mmCIF file of C-alpha atoms and ligand atoms in Angstrom:
data_model
loop_
_atom_site.group_PDB
_atom_site.id
_atom_site.type_symbol
_atom_site.label_atom_id
_atom_site.label_comp_id
_atom_site.label_asym_id
_atom_site.label_seq_id
_atom_site.Cartn_x
_atom_site.Cartn_y
_atom_site.Cartn_z
ATOM 1 C CA MET Q 169 100.584 67.519 129.076
ATOM 2 C CA SER Q 170 100.536 64.908 126.334
ATOM 3 C CA ASP Q 171 99.739 64.915 122.637
ATOM 4 C CA SER Q 172 96.052 64.761 121.941
ATOM 5 C CA THR Q 173 95.134 62.082 119.440
ATOM 6 C CA ALA Q 174 91.340 62.304 119.416
ATOM 7 C CA VAL Q 175 91.281 64.984 116.706
ATOM 8 C CA SER Q 176 93.239 64.750 113.473
ATOM 9 C CA LEU Q 177 95.920 67.380 112.999
ATOM 10 C CA GLU Q 178 95.168 67.384 109.314
ATOM 11 C CA ALA Q 179 92.318 69.680 108.252
ATOM 12 C CA GLY Q 180 90.843 70.127 104.800
ATOM 13 C CA SER Q 181 91.435 73.850 105.128
ATOM 14 C CA PRO Q 182 92.030 76.445 107.863
ATOM 15 C CA PHE Q 183 88.388 77.453 107.405
ATOM 16 C CA GLU Q 184 87.334 74.410 109.436
ATOM 17 C CA LEU Q 185 86.002 75.737 112.728
ATOM 18 C CA ARG Q 186 87.974 74.307 115.633
ATOM 19 C CA VAL Q 187 87.386 75.235 119.258
ATOM 20 C CA HIS Q 188 88.158 74.012 122.773
ATOM 21 C CA LEU Q 189 90.612 71.311 121.634
ATOM 22 C CA GLY Q 190 93.097 72.261 124.321
ATOM 23 C CA ASP Q 191 90.662 73.174 127.095
ATOM 24 C CA ALA Q 192 91.812 70.277 129.255
ATOM 25 C CA VAL Q 193 95.308 71.731 129.415
ATOM 26 C CA GLY Q 194 95.822 73.564 132.693
ATOM 27 C CA GLU Q 195 97.029 77.151 132.862
ATOM 28 C CA GLN Q 196 100.344 76.112 134.384
ATOM 29 C CA SER Q 197 100.964 73.616 131.585
ATOM 30 C CA VAL Q 198 100.166 76.267 128.984
ATOM 31 C CA ARG Q 199 102.709 78.574 130.625
ATOM 32 C CA GLU Q 200 105.341 75.833 130.670
ATOM 33 C CA ALA Q 201 104.664 74.937 127.032
ATOM 34 C CA LEU Q 202 105.061 78.564 126.000
ATOM 35 C CA ALA Q 203 108.289 78.957 127.935
ATOM 36 C CA SER Q 204 109.972 75.805 126.654
ATOM 37 C CA GLY Q 205 108.479 75.521 123.175
ATOM 38 C CA ASP Q 206 108.442 71.753 123.590
ATOM 39 C CA MET Q 207 104.684 71.874 123.188
ATOM 40 C CA GLY Q 208 102.554 74.098 121.069
ATOM 41 C CA PHE Q 209 98.942 74.566 120.118
ATOM 42 C CA LEU Q 210 97.947 73.964 116.515
ATOM 43 C CA HIS Q 211 94.620 74.585 114.851
ATOM 44 C CA SER Q 212 95.654 72.112 112.141
ATOM 45 C CA TYR Q 213 98.022 71.152 109.383
ATOM 46 C CA THR Q 214 97.011 71.545 105.765
ATOM 47 C CA THR Q 215 98.949 70.319 102.765
ATOM 48 C CA GLY Q 216 99.048 71.226 99.109
ATOM 49 C CA SER Q 217 98.732 74.987 99.626
ATOM 50 C CA THR Q 218 99.908 77.143 96.735
ATOM 51 C CA VAL Q 219 99.060 80.463 98.412
ATOM 52 C CA ASP Q 220 101.234 80.408 101.532
ATOM 53 C CA GLY Q 221 104.712 80.878 100.114
ATOM 54 C CA PRO Q 222 106.749 79.606 97.164
ATOM 55 C CA GLY Q 223 105.799 76.307 95.532
ATOM 56 C CA VAL Q 224 103.511 73.805 97.206
ATOM 57 C CA ARG Q 225 103.451 74.119 100.993
ATOM 58 C CA ALA Q 226 102.562 72.203 104.090
ATOM 59 C CA VAL Q 227 101.125 74.745 106.514
ATOM 60 C CA ALA Q 228 100.836 74.479 110.289
ATOM 61 C CA TRP Q 229 98.210 76.855 111.654
ATOM 62 C CA THR Q 230 98.943 77.912 115.207
ATOM 63 C CA THR Q 231 96.370 79.195 117.654
ATOM 64 C CA GLY Q 232 96.672 82.379 119.679
ATOM 65 C CA CYS Q 233 96.638 85.940 118.367
ATOM 66 C CA MET Q 234 97.064 89.273 120.155
ATOM 67 C CA TRP Q 235 95.200 91.182 117.433
ATOM 68 C CA ARG Q 236 91.496 91.334 116.677
ATOM 69 C CA CYS Q 237 91.381 92.299 113.024
ATOM 70 C CA GLN Q 238 87.869 93.229 111.964
ATOM 71 C CA TYR Q 239 88.276 91.136 108.836
ATOM 72 C CA CYS Q 240 89.961 88.107 110.446
ATOM 73 C CA HIS Q 241 88.985 84.937 108.589
ATOM 74 C CA ASN Q 242 89.879 82.617 111.433
ATOM 75 C CA PRO Q 243 88.728 84.031 114.784
ATOM 76 C CA ASP Q 244 88.744 80.508 116.225
ATOM 77 C CA THR Q 245 92.552 80.795 116.141
ATOM 78 C CA TRP Q 246 92.553 83.783 118.519
ATOM 79 C CA THR Q 247 92.367 81.608 121.623
ATOM 80 C CA MET Q 248 95.402 79.413 122.113
ATOM 81 C CA THR Q 249 93.555 76.616 123.850
ATOM 82 C CA ASN Q 250 91.172 76.268 120.907
ATOM 83 C CA GLY Q 251 94.127 74.487 119.314
ATOM 84 C CA LEU Q 252 95.335 70.944 119.742
ATOM 85 C CA PRO Q 253 98.273 70.534 122.136
ATOM 86 C CA VAL Q 254 101.095 68.965 120.124
ATOM 87 C CA SER Q 255 104.696 68.250 121.036
ATOM 88 C CA VAL Q 256 107.285 69.801 118.779
ATOM 89 C CA ALA Q 257 108.547 66.271 118.052
ATOM 90 C CA LYS Q 258 105.094 65.148 116.894
ATOM 91 C CA ALA Q 259 104.623 68.294 114.791
ATOM 92 C CA ALA Q 260 108.021 67.725 113.156
ATOM 93 C CA GLU Q 261 107.208 64.051 112.564
ATOM 94 C CA GLU Q 262 103.972 65.043 110.846
ATOM 95 C CA LEU Q 263 105.880 67.443 108.626
ATOM 96 C CA GLY Q 264 108.527 64.834 107.879
ATOM 97 C CA LYS Q 265 105.898 62.761 106.054
ATOM 98 C CA TYR Q 266 105.804 65.395 103.322
ATOM 99 C CA ARG Q 267 109.469 66.325 103.086
ATOM 100 C CA HIS Q 268 110.219 64.574 99.783
ATOM 101 C CA GLY Q 269 107.046 65.739 98.068
ATOM 102 C CA LEU Q 270 107.629 69.313 99.195
ATOM 103 C CA LYS Q 271 111.114 69.295 97.715
ATOM 104 C CA VAL Q 272 109.918 67.834 94.418
ATOM 105 C CA MET Q 273 107.285 70.577 94.194
ATOM 106 C CA SER Q 274 109.810 73.336 95.041
ATOM 107 C CA GLY Q 275 107.755 74.080 98.100
ATOM 108 C CA GLY Q 276 108.286 73.903 101.797
ATOM 109 C CA PHE Q 277 106.814 74.471 105.214
ATOM 110 C CA THR Q 278 104.932 77.570 106.319
ATOM 111 C CA LEU Q 279 104.099 78.339 109.921
ATOM 112 C CA SER Q 280 100.989 80.490 110.042
ATOM 113 C CA GLY Q 281 98.146 81.224 112.400
ATOM 114 C CA GLY Q 282 96.636 82.827 114.370
ATOM 115 C CA GLU Q 283 99.887 84.544 115.136
ATOM 116 C CA PRO Q 284 102.772 82.038 115.315
ATOM 117 C CA LEU Q 285 104.978 84.297 117.428
ATOM 118 C CA MET Q 286 102.473 84.064 120.283
ATOM 119 C CA GLN Q 287 104.263 80.703 120.669
ATOM 120 C CA HIS Q 288 107.690 81.968 119.683
ATOM 121 C CA ARG Q 289 109.705 79.174 121.351
ATOM 122 C CA PHE Q 290 107.600 76.488 119.700
ATOM 123 C CA ALA Q 291 107.795 78.392 116.400
ATOM 124 C CA ALA Q 292 111.583 78.622 116.574
ATOM 125 C CA LYS Q 293 111.934 74.924 117.422
ATOM 126 C CA LEU Q 294 109.538 73.703 114.736
ATOM 127 C CA LEU Q 295 111.084 75.901 112.044
ATOM 128 C CA ALA Q 296 114.558 74.698 113.053
ATOM 129 C CA ALA Q 297 113.379 71.069 112.837
ATOM 130 C CA ALA Q 298 111.979 71.710 109.354
ATOM 131 C CA ARG Q 299 115.211 73.293 108.255
ATOM 132 C CA GLN Q 300 117.180 70.378 109.599
ATOM 133 C CA MET Q 301 115.119 68.134 107.331
ATOM 134 C CA GLY Q 302 116.227 70.313 104.421
ATOM 135 C CA ILE Q 303 112.757 71.848 104.013
ATOM 136 C CA HIS Q 304 112.369 75.482 102.905
ATOM 137 C CA THR Q 305 110.827 77.442 105.788
ATOM 138 C CA ALA Q 306 108.494 80.423 105.888
ATOM 139 C CA ILE Q 307 106.570 82.184 108.626
ATOM 140 C CA GLU Q 308 103.408 84.229 108.140
ATOM 141 C CA THR Q 309 103.265 86.805 110.900
ATOM 142 C CA ASN Q 310 101.867 90.183 111.852
ATOM 143 C CA GLY Q 311 105.342 90.950 113.226
ATOM 144 C CA PHE Q 312 104.077 92.384 116.520
ATOM 145 C CA PHE Q 313 106.262 89.996 118.533
ATOM 146 C CA GLY Q 314 109.109 89.927 116.017
ATOM 147 C CA ASP Q 315 111.536 91.021 118.715
ATOM 148 C CA ARG Q 316 110.985 87.680 120.443
ATOM 149 C CA LEU Q 317 113.134 85.958 117.806
ATOM 150 C CA SER Q 318 116.896 86.231 118.080
ATOM 151 C CA ASP Q 319 118.966 87.385 115.123
ATOM 152 C CA ALA Q 320 120.209 83.818 114.652
ATOM 153 C CA GLU Q 321 116.645 82.487 114.619
ATOM 154 C CA LEU Q 322 115.602 85.121 112.116
ATOM 155 C CA ASP Q 323 118.556 84.370 109.896
ATOM 156 C CA SER Q 324 117.606 80.700 109.776
ATOM 157 C CA ILE Q 325 114.087 81.317 108.418
ATOM 158 C CA ASP Q 326 114.142 81.293 104.628
ATOM 159 C CA LEU Q 327 111.223 83.689 104.148
ATOM 160 C CA VAL Q 328 109.179 86.013 106.332
ATOM 161 C CA MET Q 329 105.710 86.842 105.037
ATOM 162 C CA LEU Q 330 104.768 89.971 106.932
ATOM 163 C CA GLY Q 331 101.192 91.207 107.144
ATOM 164 C CA ILE Q 332 100.975 94.982 106.943
ATOM 165 C CA LYS Q 333 97.367 95.896 107.559
ATOM 166 C CA THR Q 334 97.275 99.640 107.009
ATOM 167 C CA TRP Q 335 99.624 102.602 107.358
ATOM 168 C CA ASP Q 336 97.779 105.208 109.424
ATOM 169 C CA SER Q 337 98.308 104.366 113.082
ATOM 170 C CA ALA Q 338 94.836 105.427 114.293
ATOM 171 C CA ARG Q 339 93.214 103.416 111.510
ATOM 172 C CA HIS Q 340 95.447 100.453 112.350
ATOM 173 C CA LEU Q 341 94.433 100.602 115.989
ATOM 174 C CA ALA Q 342 90.739 100.665 115.046
ATOM 175 C CA LEU Q 343 91.213 97.829 112.544
ATOM 176 C CA THR Q 344 93.312 95.449 114.645
ATOM 177 C CA GLY Q 345 93.166 96.653 118.246
ATOM 178 C CA GLN Q 346 96.948 97.243 118.286
ATOM 179 C CA GLU Q 347 99.561 99.755 117.102
ATOM 180 C CA ASN Q 348 101.515 99.078 113.917
ATOM 181 C CA GLY Q 349 104.841 100.425 115.231
ATOM 182 C CA PRO Q 350 106.247 97.009 116.285
ATOM 183 C CA THR Q 351 105.344 95.518 112.883
ATOM 184 C CA LEU Q 352 107.136 98.315 111.048
ATOM 185 C CA ASP Q 353 110.149 97.990 113.363
ATOM 186 C CA PHE Q 354 110.260 94.278 112.611
ATOM 187 C CA ALA Q 355 110.211 95.032 108.875
ATOM 188 C CA ARG Q 356 113.147 97.424 109.343
ATOM 189 C CA ARG Q 357 115.062 94.797 111.299
ATOM 190 C CA LEU Q 358 114.505 92.189 108.590
ATOM 191 C CA ALA Q 359 115.669 94.710 106.034
ATOM 192 C CA ALA Q 360 118.813 95.501 108.025
ATOM 193 C CA ARG Q 361 119.576 91.766 108.155
ATOM 194 C CA ARG Q 362 118.721 91.416 104.443
ATOM 195 C CA ARG Q 363 116.239 88.662 105.103
ATOM 196 C CA PRO Q 364 113.916 87.773 102.222
ATOM 197 C CA MET Q 365 110.464 89.170 102.863
ATOM 198 C CA TRP Q 366 107.051 89.168 101.218
ATOM 199 C CA ILE Q 367 104.426 91.648 102.285
ATOM 200 C CA ARG Q 368 100.832 90.548 102.521
ATOM 201 C CA PHE Q 369 98.120 93.152 102.395
ATOM 202 C CA VAL Q 370 94.412 92.412 102.779
ATOM 203 C CA LEU Q 371 92.323 94.731 100.635
ATOM 204 C CA VAL Q 372 88.996 95.527 102.287
ATOM 205 C CA PRO Q 373 86.666 98.006 100.576
ATOM 206 C CA GLY Q 374 86.083 101.020 102.812
ATOM 207 C CA LEU Q 375 88.648 99.880 105.385
ATOM 208 C CA THR Q 376 92.077 99.446 103.791
ATOM 209 C CA ASP Q 377 91.612 100.701 100.240
ATOM 210 C CA ASP Q 378 92.491 104.354 100.767
ATOM 211 C CA LEU Q 379 94.967 104.994 97.951
ATOM 212 C CA ALA Q 380 96.931 107.655 99.840
ATOM 213 C CA ASP Q 381 97.360 105.275 102.780
ATOM 214 C CA LEU Q 382 98.359 102.465 100.418
ATOM 215 C CA ALA Q 383 100.927 104.733 98.783
ATOM 216 C CA LYS Q 384 102.583 105.310 102.165
ATOM 217 C CA THR Q 385 102.762 101.567 102.815
ATOM 218 C CA ALA Q 386 104.211 101.090 99.336
ATOM 219 C CA GLU Q 387 106.802 103.816 99.826
ATOM 220 C CA PHE Q 388 107.863 102.237 103.122
ATOM 221 C CA ALA Q 389 108.047 98.760 101.571
ATOM 222 C CA ALA Q 390 110.078 99.952 98.592
ATOM 223 C CA GLY Q 391 112.548 101.707 100.881
ATOM 224 C CA LEU Q 392 113.320 98.499 102.764
ATOM 225 C CA GLY Q 393 115.192 96.863 99.908
ATOM 226 C CA ASN Q 394 114.419 93.259 100.911
ATOM 227 C CA VAL Q 395 110.805 92.955 99.756
ATOM 228 C CA GLU Q 396 110.642 90.327 97.022
ATOM 229 C CA ARG Q 397 106.936 90.631 96.390
ATOM 230 C CA VAL Q 398 103.719 92.114 97.673
ATOM 231 C CA GLU Q 399 100.581 90.033 97.751
ATOM 232 C CA VAL Q 400 97.318 91.940 97.676
ATOM 233 C CA LEU Q 401 94.729 89.608 99.155
ATOM 234 C CA PRO Q 402 91.124 90.481 98.353
ATOM 235 C CA PHE Q 403 88.848 90.375 101.390
ATOM 236 C CA HIS Q 404 86.266 87.588 101.295
ATOM 237 C CA GLN Q 405 83.441 86.361 103.501
ATOM 238 C CA MET Q 406 84.615 82.760 104.024
ATOM 239 C CA GLY Q 407 85.318 83.354 107.704
ATOM 240 C CA ARG Q 408 81.980 85.003 108.440
ATOM 241 C CA TYR Q 409 80.289 81.857 109.710
ATOM 242 C CA LYS Q 410 83.005 81.465 112.337
ATOM 243 C CA TRP Q 411 82.206 84.880 113.820
ATOM 244 C CA GLU Q 412 78.549 83.934 113.943
ATOM 245 C CA ARG Q 413 79.171 80.473 115.416
ATOM 246 C CA LEU Q 414 81.509 81.936 118.044
ATOM 247 C CA GLY Q 415 78.903 84.555 118.996
ATOM 248 C CA LEU Q 416 81.200 87.428 118.007
ATOM 249 C CA THR Q 417 79.954 90.702 116.589
ATOM 250 C CA TYR Q 418 81.000 90.864 112.972
ATOM 251 C CA ALA Q 419 81.134 94.397 111.624
ATOM 252 C CA LEU Q 420 81.795 93.528 107.983
ATOM 253 C CA GLY Q 421 78.664 91.559 107.138
ATOM 254 C CA ALA Q 422 77.652 94.064 104.453
ATOM 255 C CA VAL Q 423 81.113 94.454 102.908
ATOM 256 C CA GLU Q 424 81.521 93.007 99.424
ATOM 257 C CA PRO Q 425 84.859 91.626 98.235
ATOM 258 C CA PRO Q 426 86.812 94.186 96.200
ATOM 259 C CA THR Q 427 86.387 94.120 92.438
ATOM 260 C CA ALA Q 428 89.204 92.802 90.257
ATOM 261 C CA GLU Q 429 89.786 96.395 89.129
ATOM 262 C CA ALA Q 430 90.161 97.610 92.717
ATOM 263 C CA ALA Q 431 92.659 94.820 93.464
ATOM 264 C CA GLU Q 432 94.583 95.723 90.328
ATOM 265 C CA ARG Q 433 94.584 99.409 91.338
ATOM 266 C CA ALA Q 434 96.072 98.452 94.704
ATOM 267 C CA CYS Q 435 98.747 96.336 92.985
ATOM 268 C CA GLU Q 436 99.560 99.299 90.758
ATOM 269 C CA VAL Q 437 100.310 101.449 93.812
ATOM 270 C CA PHE Q 438 103.023 98.972 94.802
ATOM 271 C CA ARG Q 439 104.267 98.530 91.239
ATOM 272 C CA ASN Q 440 104.597 102.292 90.872
ATOM 273 C CA VAL Q 441 107.384 102.253 93.454
ATOM 274 C CA GLY Q 442 109.178 99.375 91.756
ATOM 275 C CA LEU Q 443 107.808 96.420 93.729
ATOM 276 C CA LYS Q 444 106.416 93.200 92.307
ATOM 277 C CA ALA Q 445 102.767 92.979 93.309
ATOM 278 C CA TYR Q 446 100.181 90.297 92.622
HETATM 279 S S1 SF4 C 705 96.634 89.101 112.832
HETATM 280 FE FE1 SF4 C 705 95.767 87.466 111.548
HETATM 281 S S2 SF4 C 705 94.969 85.908 112.980
HETATM 282 FE FE2 SF4 C 705 95.334 87.788 114.153
HETATM 283 S S3 SF4 C 705 93.343 88.806 114.179
HETATM 284 FE FE3 SF4 C 705 94.510 89.643 112.448
HETATM 285 S S4 SF4 C 705 93.923 88.417 110.668
HETATM 286 FE FE4 SF4 C 705 93.277 87.276 112.521
#
């Protein structure tokens, strides 16, 4: 398998629809790439993000996700081979172009997705390469495969941004297709290792805005002791066209983004237990 050069790694935003970029890669090669981490599949790189961690960030968006969140903004990242096959060396080289600028802007590198730990060897290698260049590193993850990273690998990531979708396990299963137990276990492990963590919570009217459920998430988060901030992300419809273009049934077509007051109410639930929430 070799780097693909026909499509630019750089995208204007992760909302660009990208499919079938890695279709030519055989199943065996995909398996080998996953096992070694020498190759990975990326939807794209974006630069200049101010919403994916501290400061200004370069973000690599991986493909592959084991969840099927009803509100997912980027369903084209679910399938690994929708991404571009890229060697870890090439991905690191791409990142190296921005190293000085990222430092000047107190930013860094964020590995996001999709779910980056679907490619946990590649993730570990790329994050280590970034760190070696002196770049601040962050990973945005749903935490489901958190146990795939060793303690040493975890300790070398500057910030984990963990998505907690909802507290109630039956609701979580309906919302994402998976249990939330592994995510919560990962949060506990990060707390035990005192690793800096942000929690990201997508607020969807009628789906994740139950205040009693939110209060339980908040109580859990406050008890961890390592949560530096909570980000309440208002649901939006920017990913809707991807569902339609991919021929997927989108259940949230009639759902409006939450009002500013509703987002503030959700933040208050987290602030009430002593957390910083935005
Ligand atoms: S975990 Fe993220 S990428 Fe995966 S389905 Fe949910 S929102 Fe989409």
